[in-house]
CSV table of C-alpha atoms and ligand atoms in Angstrom, one decimal:
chain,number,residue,atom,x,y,z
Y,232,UNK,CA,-11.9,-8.8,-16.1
Y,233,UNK,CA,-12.5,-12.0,-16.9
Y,234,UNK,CA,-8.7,-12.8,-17.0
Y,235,UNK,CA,-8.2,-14.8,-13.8
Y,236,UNK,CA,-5.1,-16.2,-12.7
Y,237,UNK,CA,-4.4,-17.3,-9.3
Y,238,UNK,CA,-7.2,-15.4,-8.2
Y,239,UNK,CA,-6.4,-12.2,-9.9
Y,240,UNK,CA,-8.7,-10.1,-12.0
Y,241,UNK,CA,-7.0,-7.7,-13.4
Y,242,UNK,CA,-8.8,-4.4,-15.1
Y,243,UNK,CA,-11.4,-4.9,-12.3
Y,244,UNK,CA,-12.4,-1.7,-9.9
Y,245,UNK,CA,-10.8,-1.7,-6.7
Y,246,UNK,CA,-14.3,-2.5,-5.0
Y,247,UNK,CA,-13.8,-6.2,-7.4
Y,248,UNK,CA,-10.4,-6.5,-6.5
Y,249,UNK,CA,-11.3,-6.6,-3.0
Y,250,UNK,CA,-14.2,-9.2,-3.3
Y,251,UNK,CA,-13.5,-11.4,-5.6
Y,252,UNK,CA,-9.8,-10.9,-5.5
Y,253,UNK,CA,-7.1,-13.7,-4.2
Y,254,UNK,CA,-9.9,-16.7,-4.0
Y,255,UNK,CA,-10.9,-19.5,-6.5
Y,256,UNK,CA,-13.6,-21.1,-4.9
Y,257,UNK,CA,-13.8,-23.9,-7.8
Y,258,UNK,CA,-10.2,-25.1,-6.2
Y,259,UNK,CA,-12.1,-25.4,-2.6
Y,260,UNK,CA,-14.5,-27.3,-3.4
Y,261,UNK,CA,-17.4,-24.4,-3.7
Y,262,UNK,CA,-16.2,-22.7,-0.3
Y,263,UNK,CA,-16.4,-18.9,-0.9
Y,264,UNK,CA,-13.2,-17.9,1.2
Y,265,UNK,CA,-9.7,-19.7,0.9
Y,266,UNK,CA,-9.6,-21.9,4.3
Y,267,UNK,CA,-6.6,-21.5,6.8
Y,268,UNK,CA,-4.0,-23.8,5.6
Y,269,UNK,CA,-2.0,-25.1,8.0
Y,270,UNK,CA,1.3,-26.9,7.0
Y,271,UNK,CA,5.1,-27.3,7.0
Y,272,UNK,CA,5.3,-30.8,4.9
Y,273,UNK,CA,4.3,-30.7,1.2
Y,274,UNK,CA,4.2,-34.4,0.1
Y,275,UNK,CA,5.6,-35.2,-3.4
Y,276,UNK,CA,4.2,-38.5,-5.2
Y,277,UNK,CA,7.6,-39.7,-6.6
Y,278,UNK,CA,11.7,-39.1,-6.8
Y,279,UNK,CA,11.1,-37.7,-10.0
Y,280,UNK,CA,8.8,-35.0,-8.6
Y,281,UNK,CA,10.9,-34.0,-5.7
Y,282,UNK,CA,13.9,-33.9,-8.3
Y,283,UNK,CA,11.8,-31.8,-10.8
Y,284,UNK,CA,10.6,-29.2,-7.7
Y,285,UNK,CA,8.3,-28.2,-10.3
Y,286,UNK,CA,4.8,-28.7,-7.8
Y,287,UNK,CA,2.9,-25.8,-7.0
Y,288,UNK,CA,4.3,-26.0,-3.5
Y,289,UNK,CA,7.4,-27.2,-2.2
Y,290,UNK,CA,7.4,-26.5,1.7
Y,291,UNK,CA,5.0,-24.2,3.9
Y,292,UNK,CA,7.4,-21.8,4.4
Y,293,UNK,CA,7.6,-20.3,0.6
Y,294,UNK,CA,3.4,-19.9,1.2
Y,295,UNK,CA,0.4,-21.3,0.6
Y,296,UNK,CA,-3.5,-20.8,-0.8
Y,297,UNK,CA,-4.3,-18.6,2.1
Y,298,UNK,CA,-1.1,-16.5,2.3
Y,299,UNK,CA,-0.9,-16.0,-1.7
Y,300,UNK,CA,-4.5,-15.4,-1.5
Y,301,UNK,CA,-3.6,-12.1,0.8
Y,302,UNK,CA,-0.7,-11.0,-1.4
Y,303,UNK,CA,-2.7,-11.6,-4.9
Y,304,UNK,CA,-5.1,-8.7,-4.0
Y,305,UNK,CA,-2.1,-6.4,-2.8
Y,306,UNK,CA,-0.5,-7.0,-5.9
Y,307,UNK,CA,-3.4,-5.7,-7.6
Y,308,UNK,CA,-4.0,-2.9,-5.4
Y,309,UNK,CA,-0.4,-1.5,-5.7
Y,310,UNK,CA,-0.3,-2.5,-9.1
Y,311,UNK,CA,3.1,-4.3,-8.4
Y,312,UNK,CA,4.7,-6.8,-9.5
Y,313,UNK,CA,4.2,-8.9,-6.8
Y,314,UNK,CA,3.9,-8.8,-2.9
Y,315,UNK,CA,5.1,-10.8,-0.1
Y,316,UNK,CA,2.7,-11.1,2.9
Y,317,UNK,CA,5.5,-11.2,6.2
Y,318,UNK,CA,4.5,-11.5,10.0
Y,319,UNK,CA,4.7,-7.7,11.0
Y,320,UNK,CA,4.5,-3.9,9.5
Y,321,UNK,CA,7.4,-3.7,11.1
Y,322,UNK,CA,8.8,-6.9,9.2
Y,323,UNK,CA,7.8,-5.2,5.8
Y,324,UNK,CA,10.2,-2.2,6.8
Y,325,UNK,CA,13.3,-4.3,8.1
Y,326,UNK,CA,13.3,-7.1,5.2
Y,327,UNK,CA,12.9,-4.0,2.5
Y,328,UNK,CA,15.1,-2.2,4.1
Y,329,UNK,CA,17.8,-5.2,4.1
Y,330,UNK,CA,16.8,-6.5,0.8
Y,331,UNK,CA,18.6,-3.4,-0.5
Y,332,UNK,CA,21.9,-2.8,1.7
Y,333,UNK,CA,25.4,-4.8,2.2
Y,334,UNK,CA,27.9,-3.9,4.7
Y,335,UNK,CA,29.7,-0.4,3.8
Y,336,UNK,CA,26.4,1.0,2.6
Y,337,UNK,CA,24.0,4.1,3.5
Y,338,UNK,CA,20.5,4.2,3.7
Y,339,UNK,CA,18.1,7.3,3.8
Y,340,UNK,CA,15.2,7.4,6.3
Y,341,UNK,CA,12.7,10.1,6.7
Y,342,UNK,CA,12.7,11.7,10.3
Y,343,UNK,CA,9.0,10.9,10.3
Y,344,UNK,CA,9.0,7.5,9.8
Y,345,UNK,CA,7.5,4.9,12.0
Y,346,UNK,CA,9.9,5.1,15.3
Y,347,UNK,CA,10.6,1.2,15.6
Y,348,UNK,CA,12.1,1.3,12.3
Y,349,UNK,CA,14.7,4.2,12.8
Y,350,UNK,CA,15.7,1.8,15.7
Y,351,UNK,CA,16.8,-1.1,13.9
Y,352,UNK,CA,18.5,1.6,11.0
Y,353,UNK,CA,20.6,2.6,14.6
Y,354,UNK,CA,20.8,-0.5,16.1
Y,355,UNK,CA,20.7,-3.7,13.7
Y,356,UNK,CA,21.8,-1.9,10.4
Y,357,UNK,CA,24.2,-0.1,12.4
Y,358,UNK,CA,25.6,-3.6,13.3
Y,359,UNK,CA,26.1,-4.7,10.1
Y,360,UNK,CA,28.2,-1.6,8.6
Y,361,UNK,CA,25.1,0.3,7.3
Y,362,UNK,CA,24.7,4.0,8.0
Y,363,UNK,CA,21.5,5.4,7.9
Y,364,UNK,CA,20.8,9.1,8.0
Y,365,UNK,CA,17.8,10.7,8.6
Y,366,UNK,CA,15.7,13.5,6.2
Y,367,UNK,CA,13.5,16.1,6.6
Y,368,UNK,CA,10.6,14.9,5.6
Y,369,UNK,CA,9.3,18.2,3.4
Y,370,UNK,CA,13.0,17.7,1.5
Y,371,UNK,CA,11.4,16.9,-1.6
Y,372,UNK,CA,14.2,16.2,-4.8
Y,373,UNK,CA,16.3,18.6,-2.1
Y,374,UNK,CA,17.6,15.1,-1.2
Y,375,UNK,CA,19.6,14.6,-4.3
Y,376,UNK,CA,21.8,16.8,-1.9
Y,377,UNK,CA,22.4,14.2,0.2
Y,378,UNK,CA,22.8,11.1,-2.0
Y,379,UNK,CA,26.0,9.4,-1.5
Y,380,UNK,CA,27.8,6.9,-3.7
Y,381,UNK,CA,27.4,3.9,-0.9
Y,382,UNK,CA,23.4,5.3,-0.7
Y,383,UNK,CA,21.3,2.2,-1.6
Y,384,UNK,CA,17.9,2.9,-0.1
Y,385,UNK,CA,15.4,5.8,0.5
Y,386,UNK,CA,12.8,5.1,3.2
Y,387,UNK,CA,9.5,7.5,3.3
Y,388,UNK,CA,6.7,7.6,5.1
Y,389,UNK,CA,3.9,9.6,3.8
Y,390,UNK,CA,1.8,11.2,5.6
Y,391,UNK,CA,4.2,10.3,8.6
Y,392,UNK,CA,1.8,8.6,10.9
Y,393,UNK,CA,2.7,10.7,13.8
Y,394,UNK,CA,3.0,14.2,12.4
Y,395,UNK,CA,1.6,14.2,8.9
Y,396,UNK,CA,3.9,15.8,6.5
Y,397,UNK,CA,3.1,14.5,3.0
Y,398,UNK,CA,6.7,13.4,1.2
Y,399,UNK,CA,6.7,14.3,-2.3
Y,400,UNK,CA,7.3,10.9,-3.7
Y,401,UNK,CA,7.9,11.2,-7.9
Y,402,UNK,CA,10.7,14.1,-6.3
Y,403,UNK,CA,12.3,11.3,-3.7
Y,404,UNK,CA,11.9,8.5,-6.5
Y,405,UNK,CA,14.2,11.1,-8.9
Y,406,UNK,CA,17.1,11.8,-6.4
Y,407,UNK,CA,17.0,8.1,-5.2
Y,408,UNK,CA,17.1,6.8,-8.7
Y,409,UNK,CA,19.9,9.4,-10.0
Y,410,UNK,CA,21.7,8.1,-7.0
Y,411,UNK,CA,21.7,4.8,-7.5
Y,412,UNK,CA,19.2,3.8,-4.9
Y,413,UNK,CA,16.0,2.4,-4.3
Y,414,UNK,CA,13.0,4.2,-2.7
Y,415,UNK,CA,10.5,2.4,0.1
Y,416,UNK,CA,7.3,4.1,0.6
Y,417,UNK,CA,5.0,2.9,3.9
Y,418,UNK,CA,1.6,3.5,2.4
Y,419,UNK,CA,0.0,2.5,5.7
Y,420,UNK,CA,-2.0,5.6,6.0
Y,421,UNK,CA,-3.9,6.2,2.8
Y,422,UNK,CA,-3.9,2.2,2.0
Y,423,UNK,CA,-3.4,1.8,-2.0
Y,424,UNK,CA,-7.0,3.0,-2.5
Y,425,UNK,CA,-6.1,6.3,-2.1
Y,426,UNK,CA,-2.2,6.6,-3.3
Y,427,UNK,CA,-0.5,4.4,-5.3
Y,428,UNK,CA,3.6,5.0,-4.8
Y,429,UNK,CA,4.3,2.7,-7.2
Y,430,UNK,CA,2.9,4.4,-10.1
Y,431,UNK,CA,4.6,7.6,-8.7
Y,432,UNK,CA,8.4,6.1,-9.1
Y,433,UNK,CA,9.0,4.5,-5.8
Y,434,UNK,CA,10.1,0.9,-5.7
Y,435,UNK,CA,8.6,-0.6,-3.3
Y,436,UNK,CA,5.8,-0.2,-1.3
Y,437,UNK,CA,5.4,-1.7,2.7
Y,438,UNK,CA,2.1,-1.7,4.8
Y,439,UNK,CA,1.5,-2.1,8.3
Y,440,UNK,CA,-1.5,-4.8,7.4
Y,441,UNK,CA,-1.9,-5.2,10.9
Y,442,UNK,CA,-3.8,-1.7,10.8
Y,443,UNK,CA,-6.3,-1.1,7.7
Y,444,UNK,CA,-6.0,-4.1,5.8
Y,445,UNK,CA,-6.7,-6.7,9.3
Y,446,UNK,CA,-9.2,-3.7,10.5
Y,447,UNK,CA,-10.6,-5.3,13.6
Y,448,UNK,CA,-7.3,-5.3,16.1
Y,449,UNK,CA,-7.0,-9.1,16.2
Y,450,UNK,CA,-3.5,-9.6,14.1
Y,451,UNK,CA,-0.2,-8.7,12.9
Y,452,UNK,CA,0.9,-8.4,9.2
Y,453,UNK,CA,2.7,-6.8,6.8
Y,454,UNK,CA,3.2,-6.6,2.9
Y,455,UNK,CA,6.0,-5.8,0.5
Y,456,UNK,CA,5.2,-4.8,-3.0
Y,457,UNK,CA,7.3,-4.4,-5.5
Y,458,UNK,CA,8.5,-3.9,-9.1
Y,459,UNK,CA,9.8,-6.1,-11.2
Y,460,UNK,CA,13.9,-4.9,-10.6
Y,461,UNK,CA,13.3,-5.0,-6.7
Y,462,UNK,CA,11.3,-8.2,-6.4
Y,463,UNK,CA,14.3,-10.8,-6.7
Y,464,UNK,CA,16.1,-9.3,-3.7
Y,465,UNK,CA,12.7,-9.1,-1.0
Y,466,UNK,CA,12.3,-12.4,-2.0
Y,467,UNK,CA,15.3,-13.8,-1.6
Y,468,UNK,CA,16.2,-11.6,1.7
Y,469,UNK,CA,12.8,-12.8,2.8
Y,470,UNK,CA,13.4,-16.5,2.3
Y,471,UNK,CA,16.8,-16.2,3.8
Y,472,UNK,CA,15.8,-14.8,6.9
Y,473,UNK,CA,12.9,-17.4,7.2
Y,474,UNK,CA,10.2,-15.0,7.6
Y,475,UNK,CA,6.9,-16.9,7.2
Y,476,UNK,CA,2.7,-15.8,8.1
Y,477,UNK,CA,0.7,-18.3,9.2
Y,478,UNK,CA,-2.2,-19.5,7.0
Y,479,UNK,CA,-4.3,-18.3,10.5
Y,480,UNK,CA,-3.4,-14.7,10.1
Y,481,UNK,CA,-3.1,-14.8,6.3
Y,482,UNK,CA,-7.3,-15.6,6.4
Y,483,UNK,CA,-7.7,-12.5,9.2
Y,484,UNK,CA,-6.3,-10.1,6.7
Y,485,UNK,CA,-8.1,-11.7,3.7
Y,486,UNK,CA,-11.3,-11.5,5.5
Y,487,UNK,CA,-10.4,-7.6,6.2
Y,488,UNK,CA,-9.6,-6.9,2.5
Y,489,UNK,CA,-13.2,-7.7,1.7
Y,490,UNK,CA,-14.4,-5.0,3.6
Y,491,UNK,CA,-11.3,-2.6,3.1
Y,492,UNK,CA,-13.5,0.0,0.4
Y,493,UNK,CA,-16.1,0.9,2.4
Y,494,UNK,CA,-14.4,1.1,5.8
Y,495,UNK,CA,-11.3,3.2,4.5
Y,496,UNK,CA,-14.7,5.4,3.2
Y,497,UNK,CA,-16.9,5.7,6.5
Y,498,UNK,CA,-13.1,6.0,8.3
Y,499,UNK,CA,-11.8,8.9,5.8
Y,500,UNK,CA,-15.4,10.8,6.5
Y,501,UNK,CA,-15.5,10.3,10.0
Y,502,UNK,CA,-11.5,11.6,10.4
Y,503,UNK,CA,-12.7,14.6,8.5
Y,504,UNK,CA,-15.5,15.1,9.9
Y,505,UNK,CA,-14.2,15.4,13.5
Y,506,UNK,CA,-10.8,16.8,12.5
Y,507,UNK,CA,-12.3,20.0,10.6
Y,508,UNK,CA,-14.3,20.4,13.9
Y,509,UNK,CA,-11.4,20.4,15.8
Y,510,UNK,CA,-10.0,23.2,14.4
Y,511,UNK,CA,-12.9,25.4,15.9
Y,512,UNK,CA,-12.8,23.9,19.3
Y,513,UNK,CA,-10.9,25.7,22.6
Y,514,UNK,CA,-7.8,24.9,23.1
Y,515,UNK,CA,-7.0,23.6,19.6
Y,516,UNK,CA,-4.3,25.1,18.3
Y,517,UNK,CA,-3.5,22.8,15.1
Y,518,UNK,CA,-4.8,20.0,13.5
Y,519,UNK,CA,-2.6,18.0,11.6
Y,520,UNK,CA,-4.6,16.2,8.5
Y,521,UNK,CA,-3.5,16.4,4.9
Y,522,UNK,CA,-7.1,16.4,3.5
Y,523,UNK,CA,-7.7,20.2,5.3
Y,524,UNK,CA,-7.1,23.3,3.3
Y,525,UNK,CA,-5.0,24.6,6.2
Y,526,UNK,CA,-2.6,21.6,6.5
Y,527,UNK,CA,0.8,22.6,5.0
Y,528,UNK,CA,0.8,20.1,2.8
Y,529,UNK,CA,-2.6,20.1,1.2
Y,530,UNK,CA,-1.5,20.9,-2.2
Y,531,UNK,CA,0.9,18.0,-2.1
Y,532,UNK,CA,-1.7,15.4,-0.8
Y,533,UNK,CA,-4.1,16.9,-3.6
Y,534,UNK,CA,-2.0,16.0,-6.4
Y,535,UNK,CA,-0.7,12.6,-5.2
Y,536,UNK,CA,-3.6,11.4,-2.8
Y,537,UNK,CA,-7.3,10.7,-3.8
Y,538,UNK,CA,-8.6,10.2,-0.5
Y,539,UNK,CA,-7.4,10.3,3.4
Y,540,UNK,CA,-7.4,8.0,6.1
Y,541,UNK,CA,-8.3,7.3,9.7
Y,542,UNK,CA,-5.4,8.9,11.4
Y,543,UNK,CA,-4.7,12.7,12.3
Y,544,UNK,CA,-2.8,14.4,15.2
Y,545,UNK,CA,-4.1,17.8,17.0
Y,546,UNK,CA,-2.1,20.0,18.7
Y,547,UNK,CA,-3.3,21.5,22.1
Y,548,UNK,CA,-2.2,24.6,23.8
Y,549,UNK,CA,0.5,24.0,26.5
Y,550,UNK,CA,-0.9,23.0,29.4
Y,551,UNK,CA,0.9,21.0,32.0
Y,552,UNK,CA,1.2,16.9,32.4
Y,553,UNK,CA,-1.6,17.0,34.8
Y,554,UNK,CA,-4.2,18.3,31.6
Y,555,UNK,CA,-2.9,15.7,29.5
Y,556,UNK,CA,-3.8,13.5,32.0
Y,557,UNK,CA,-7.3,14.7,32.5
Y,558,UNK,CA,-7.7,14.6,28.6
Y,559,UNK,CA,-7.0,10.8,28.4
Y,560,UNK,CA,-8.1,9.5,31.5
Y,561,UNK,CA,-11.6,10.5,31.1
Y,562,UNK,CA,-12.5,9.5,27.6
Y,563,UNK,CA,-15.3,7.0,27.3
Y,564,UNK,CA,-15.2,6.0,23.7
Y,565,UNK,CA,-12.2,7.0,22.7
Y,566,UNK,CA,-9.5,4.7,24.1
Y,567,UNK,CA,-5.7,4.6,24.7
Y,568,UNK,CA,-2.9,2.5,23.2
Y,569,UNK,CA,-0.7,1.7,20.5
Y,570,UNK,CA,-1.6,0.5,16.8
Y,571,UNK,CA,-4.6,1.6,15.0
Y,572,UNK,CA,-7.0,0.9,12.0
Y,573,UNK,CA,-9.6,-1.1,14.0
Y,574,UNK,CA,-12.9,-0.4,14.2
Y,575,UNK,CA,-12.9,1.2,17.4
Y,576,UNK,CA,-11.8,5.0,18.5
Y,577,UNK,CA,-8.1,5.2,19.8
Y,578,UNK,CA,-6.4,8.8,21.3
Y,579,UNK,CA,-3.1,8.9,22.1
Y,580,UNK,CA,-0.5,11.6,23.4
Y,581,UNK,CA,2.2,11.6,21.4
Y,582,UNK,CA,6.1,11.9,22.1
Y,583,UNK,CA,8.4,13.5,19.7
Y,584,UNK,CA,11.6,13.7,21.6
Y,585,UNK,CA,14.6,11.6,20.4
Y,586,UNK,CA,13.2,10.0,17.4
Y,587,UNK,CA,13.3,13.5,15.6
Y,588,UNK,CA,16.8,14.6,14.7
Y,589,UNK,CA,16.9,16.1,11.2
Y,590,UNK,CA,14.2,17.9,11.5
Y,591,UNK,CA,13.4,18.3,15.0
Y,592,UNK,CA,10.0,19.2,16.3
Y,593,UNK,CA,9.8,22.3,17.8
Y,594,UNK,CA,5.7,23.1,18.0
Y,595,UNK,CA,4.7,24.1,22.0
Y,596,UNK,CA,2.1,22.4,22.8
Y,597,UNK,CA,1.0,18.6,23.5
Y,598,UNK,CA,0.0,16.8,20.9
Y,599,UNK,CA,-2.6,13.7,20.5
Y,600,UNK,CA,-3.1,11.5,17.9
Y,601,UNK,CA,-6.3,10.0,16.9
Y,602,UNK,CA,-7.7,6.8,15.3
Y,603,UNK,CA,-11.6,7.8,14.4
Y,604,UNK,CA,-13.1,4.2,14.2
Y,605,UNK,CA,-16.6,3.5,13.4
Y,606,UNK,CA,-18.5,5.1,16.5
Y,607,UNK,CA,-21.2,7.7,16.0
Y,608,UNK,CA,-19.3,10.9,15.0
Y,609,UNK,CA,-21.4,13.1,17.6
Y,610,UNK,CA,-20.8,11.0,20.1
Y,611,UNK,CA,-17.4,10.6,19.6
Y,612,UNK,CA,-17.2,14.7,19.2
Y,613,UNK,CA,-19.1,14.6,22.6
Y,614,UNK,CA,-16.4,12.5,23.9
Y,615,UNK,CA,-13.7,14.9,23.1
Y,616,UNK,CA,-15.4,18.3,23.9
Y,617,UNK,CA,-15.6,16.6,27.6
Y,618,UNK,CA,-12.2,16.2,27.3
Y,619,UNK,CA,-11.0,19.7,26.0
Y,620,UNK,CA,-13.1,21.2,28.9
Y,621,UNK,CA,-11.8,19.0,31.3
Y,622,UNK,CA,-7.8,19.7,29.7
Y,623,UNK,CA,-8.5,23.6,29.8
Y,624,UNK,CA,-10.2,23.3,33.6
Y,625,UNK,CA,-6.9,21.0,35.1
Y,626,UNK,CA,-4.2,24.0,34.0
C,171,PLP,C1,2.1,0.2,13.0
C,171,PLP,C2,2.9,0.7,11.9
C,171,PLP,C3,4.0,-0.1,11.4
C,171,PLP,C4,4.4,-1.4,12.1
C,171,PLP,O1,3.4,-2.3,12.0
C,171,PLP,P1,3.3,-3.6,13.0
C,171,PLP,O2,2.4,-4.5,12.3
C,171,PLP,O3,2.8,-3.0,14.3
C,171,PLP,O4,4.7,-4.1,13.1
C,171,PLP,C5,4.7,0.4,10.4
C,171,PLP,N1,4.4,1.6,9.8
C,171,PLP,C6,3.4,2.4,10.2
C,171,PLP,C7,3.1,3.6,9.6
C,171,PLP,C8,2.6,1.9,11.3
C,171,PLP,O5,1.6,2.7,11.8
């Protein structure tokens, strides 16, 4: 515990890791929180030091006290060897993604997986003489089946942020490794308080930081963690490509991370809360959230989860456009758009039409997924009663 090094304290509870993690106030002249570095030029003293390139820093691109701050407390989290902080979620996915593929290779990518990243597999990697084909994501060690020689990289998503299947990770970890490949696993959902891929075989691990970790809707980020074998190759893909987070965003997810314990805790029993009513109310006809008994997956997010996040989907009954409509449009606390992992409510209708292909989904019905924030949970449930009634009253 008392063992810190560059701000790390290992053997610590996750609740120590998040406030005393990634900060050395002795170096900042008392300040509690790492300040925002700003800076491109790192001045050296003498030709013998710029020859050496043995300083702390070189150049503001590699990082600095505020970016290795963020990825210090990561580390720890995932239990990695070590993480890089990058500008997006989306980011995390591409540079892992490239960080393990040359032309004339294959990747693997989970029909659930976060739709902007299926797009550059198809488009960029396409490009550059990768394949990608996508899984189902319930395959389990059923994708040893599809492991070909050129396969280099297994991308999962578990619980898929839009439908929720739980991917059974040590299974995926097995066939990917037989295979010669390595396994991603966006851990966006759960955060690594509650699941850990790292520990469970997979090889690296990417978040969306932008959601849980910056919590308030106010900046983009993303993290790569590692093990030891896969580090060399993020790092260098990273620094190749030039991918760099401000000091100014690095402090916004800092300053999240402090209160990442408790929020992922009031979120996860909030979620559950209002998802578990769900399943009694009119019209519901599915609720699609790991954490209840019903949810197909339960046993799986059981043994490899030990908690659940913000994020769920429900199914509603089919019911024309102009329901859907009346669902959204009236909501008062609950509002509409893209991202998630703030503070505040979101609902939105979901499309699953061409980014499902191996597994295509098939459920009637329209489907909505929400974001329970930090609201009162009655009044949020008030806010979606209102809008059942008024969904079932516009067919
Ligand atoms: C939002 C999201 C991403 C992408 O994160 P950005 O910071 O928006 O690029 C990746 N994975 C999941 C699961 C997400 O929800």
């Amino acid at each position: 515990m008392n063992d810190k090094k560059n701000g790390s304290i290992s053997g610590a509870s996750v609740e120590t890791v998040l406030t005393h993690g990634g900060r050395e106030p002795s170096e900042q002249f008392g300040f509690v929180n790492t300040p925002v570095y700003r800076g491109s030029t790192v001045l050296f003293k003498t030709l013998a030091d710029i020859e050496a390139q043995q300083q702390r820093y070189l150049y503001g691109r590699a990082g600095n006290p505020t970016t290795e701050g963020v990825e210090a407390i990561v580390t720890e989290l995932e239990g990695a060897y070590r993480t890089r902080l990058v500008p997006s979620g989306l980011a995390a996915i591409t540079i892992a993604l490239l960080s393990c593929v040359k032309a004339g290779d294959d990747v693997l990518v989970s029909d659930s997986a976060y739709e902007p990243g299926r797009v550059f597999c198809d488009g960029f990697l396409a490009r550059m003489g990768v394949t990608t084909r996508f899984y189902d994501p319930r395959i389990g060690s059923g994708l040893a089946a599809l492991m070909q020689p050129n396969t280099r990289a297994v991308l999962a998503e578990s619980p898929g942020s839009l439908t929720f299947e739980v991917q059974d990770v040590p299974a995926l970890a097995k066939a990917a490794h037989d295979g010669g490949a390595r396994l991603i696993v966006d851990n966006s959902w759960a955060s690594p308080l509650y699941h850990q891929p790292l520990a469970l075989g997979a090889d690296l691990v990417v978040h969306a930081g932008t959601k849980m970790f910056v919590g308030h809707s106010d900046a983009f980020a993303g993290t790569i963690s590692t093990t030891e074998a896969a580090w060399a190759d993020v790092e260098r893909t990273r620094a190749q490509l030039g991918f760099f987070t401000s000091g100014d965003d690095a402090f916004l997810v800092a300053r999240g991370l402090r209160t990442l314990a408790i929020r992922m805790k009031e979120h996860q029993e909030r979620a559950l809360d209002i998802a578990g009513w769900l399943e009694g109310q009119d019209e519901v006809m599915q609720v699609l959230h790991p954490a209840l008994p019903a949810h197909p997956d339960h046993a799986l997010w059981q043994r490899d989860f030990t908690g659940s996040g913000s994020l769920f989907s429900v199914l509603l009954a089919p019911a024309p456009r102009a329901s859907v409509a009346a669902f959204v449009d009236g909501l008062e606390l609950f509002t509409m758009g893209y991202s998630w992992g703030g503070f505040e409510s979101l609902c939105t209708p979901v499309k699953l039409g061409k980014n499902r292909t191996a597994k295509p989904w098939t459920a009637e019905g329209n489907l909505f997924r929400l974001h329970v924030g930090l609201e009162g949970v009655e009044d949020l449930k008030a806010d979606l009663k209102a809008a059942i009634d008024r969904y079932a009253k516009a067919r």
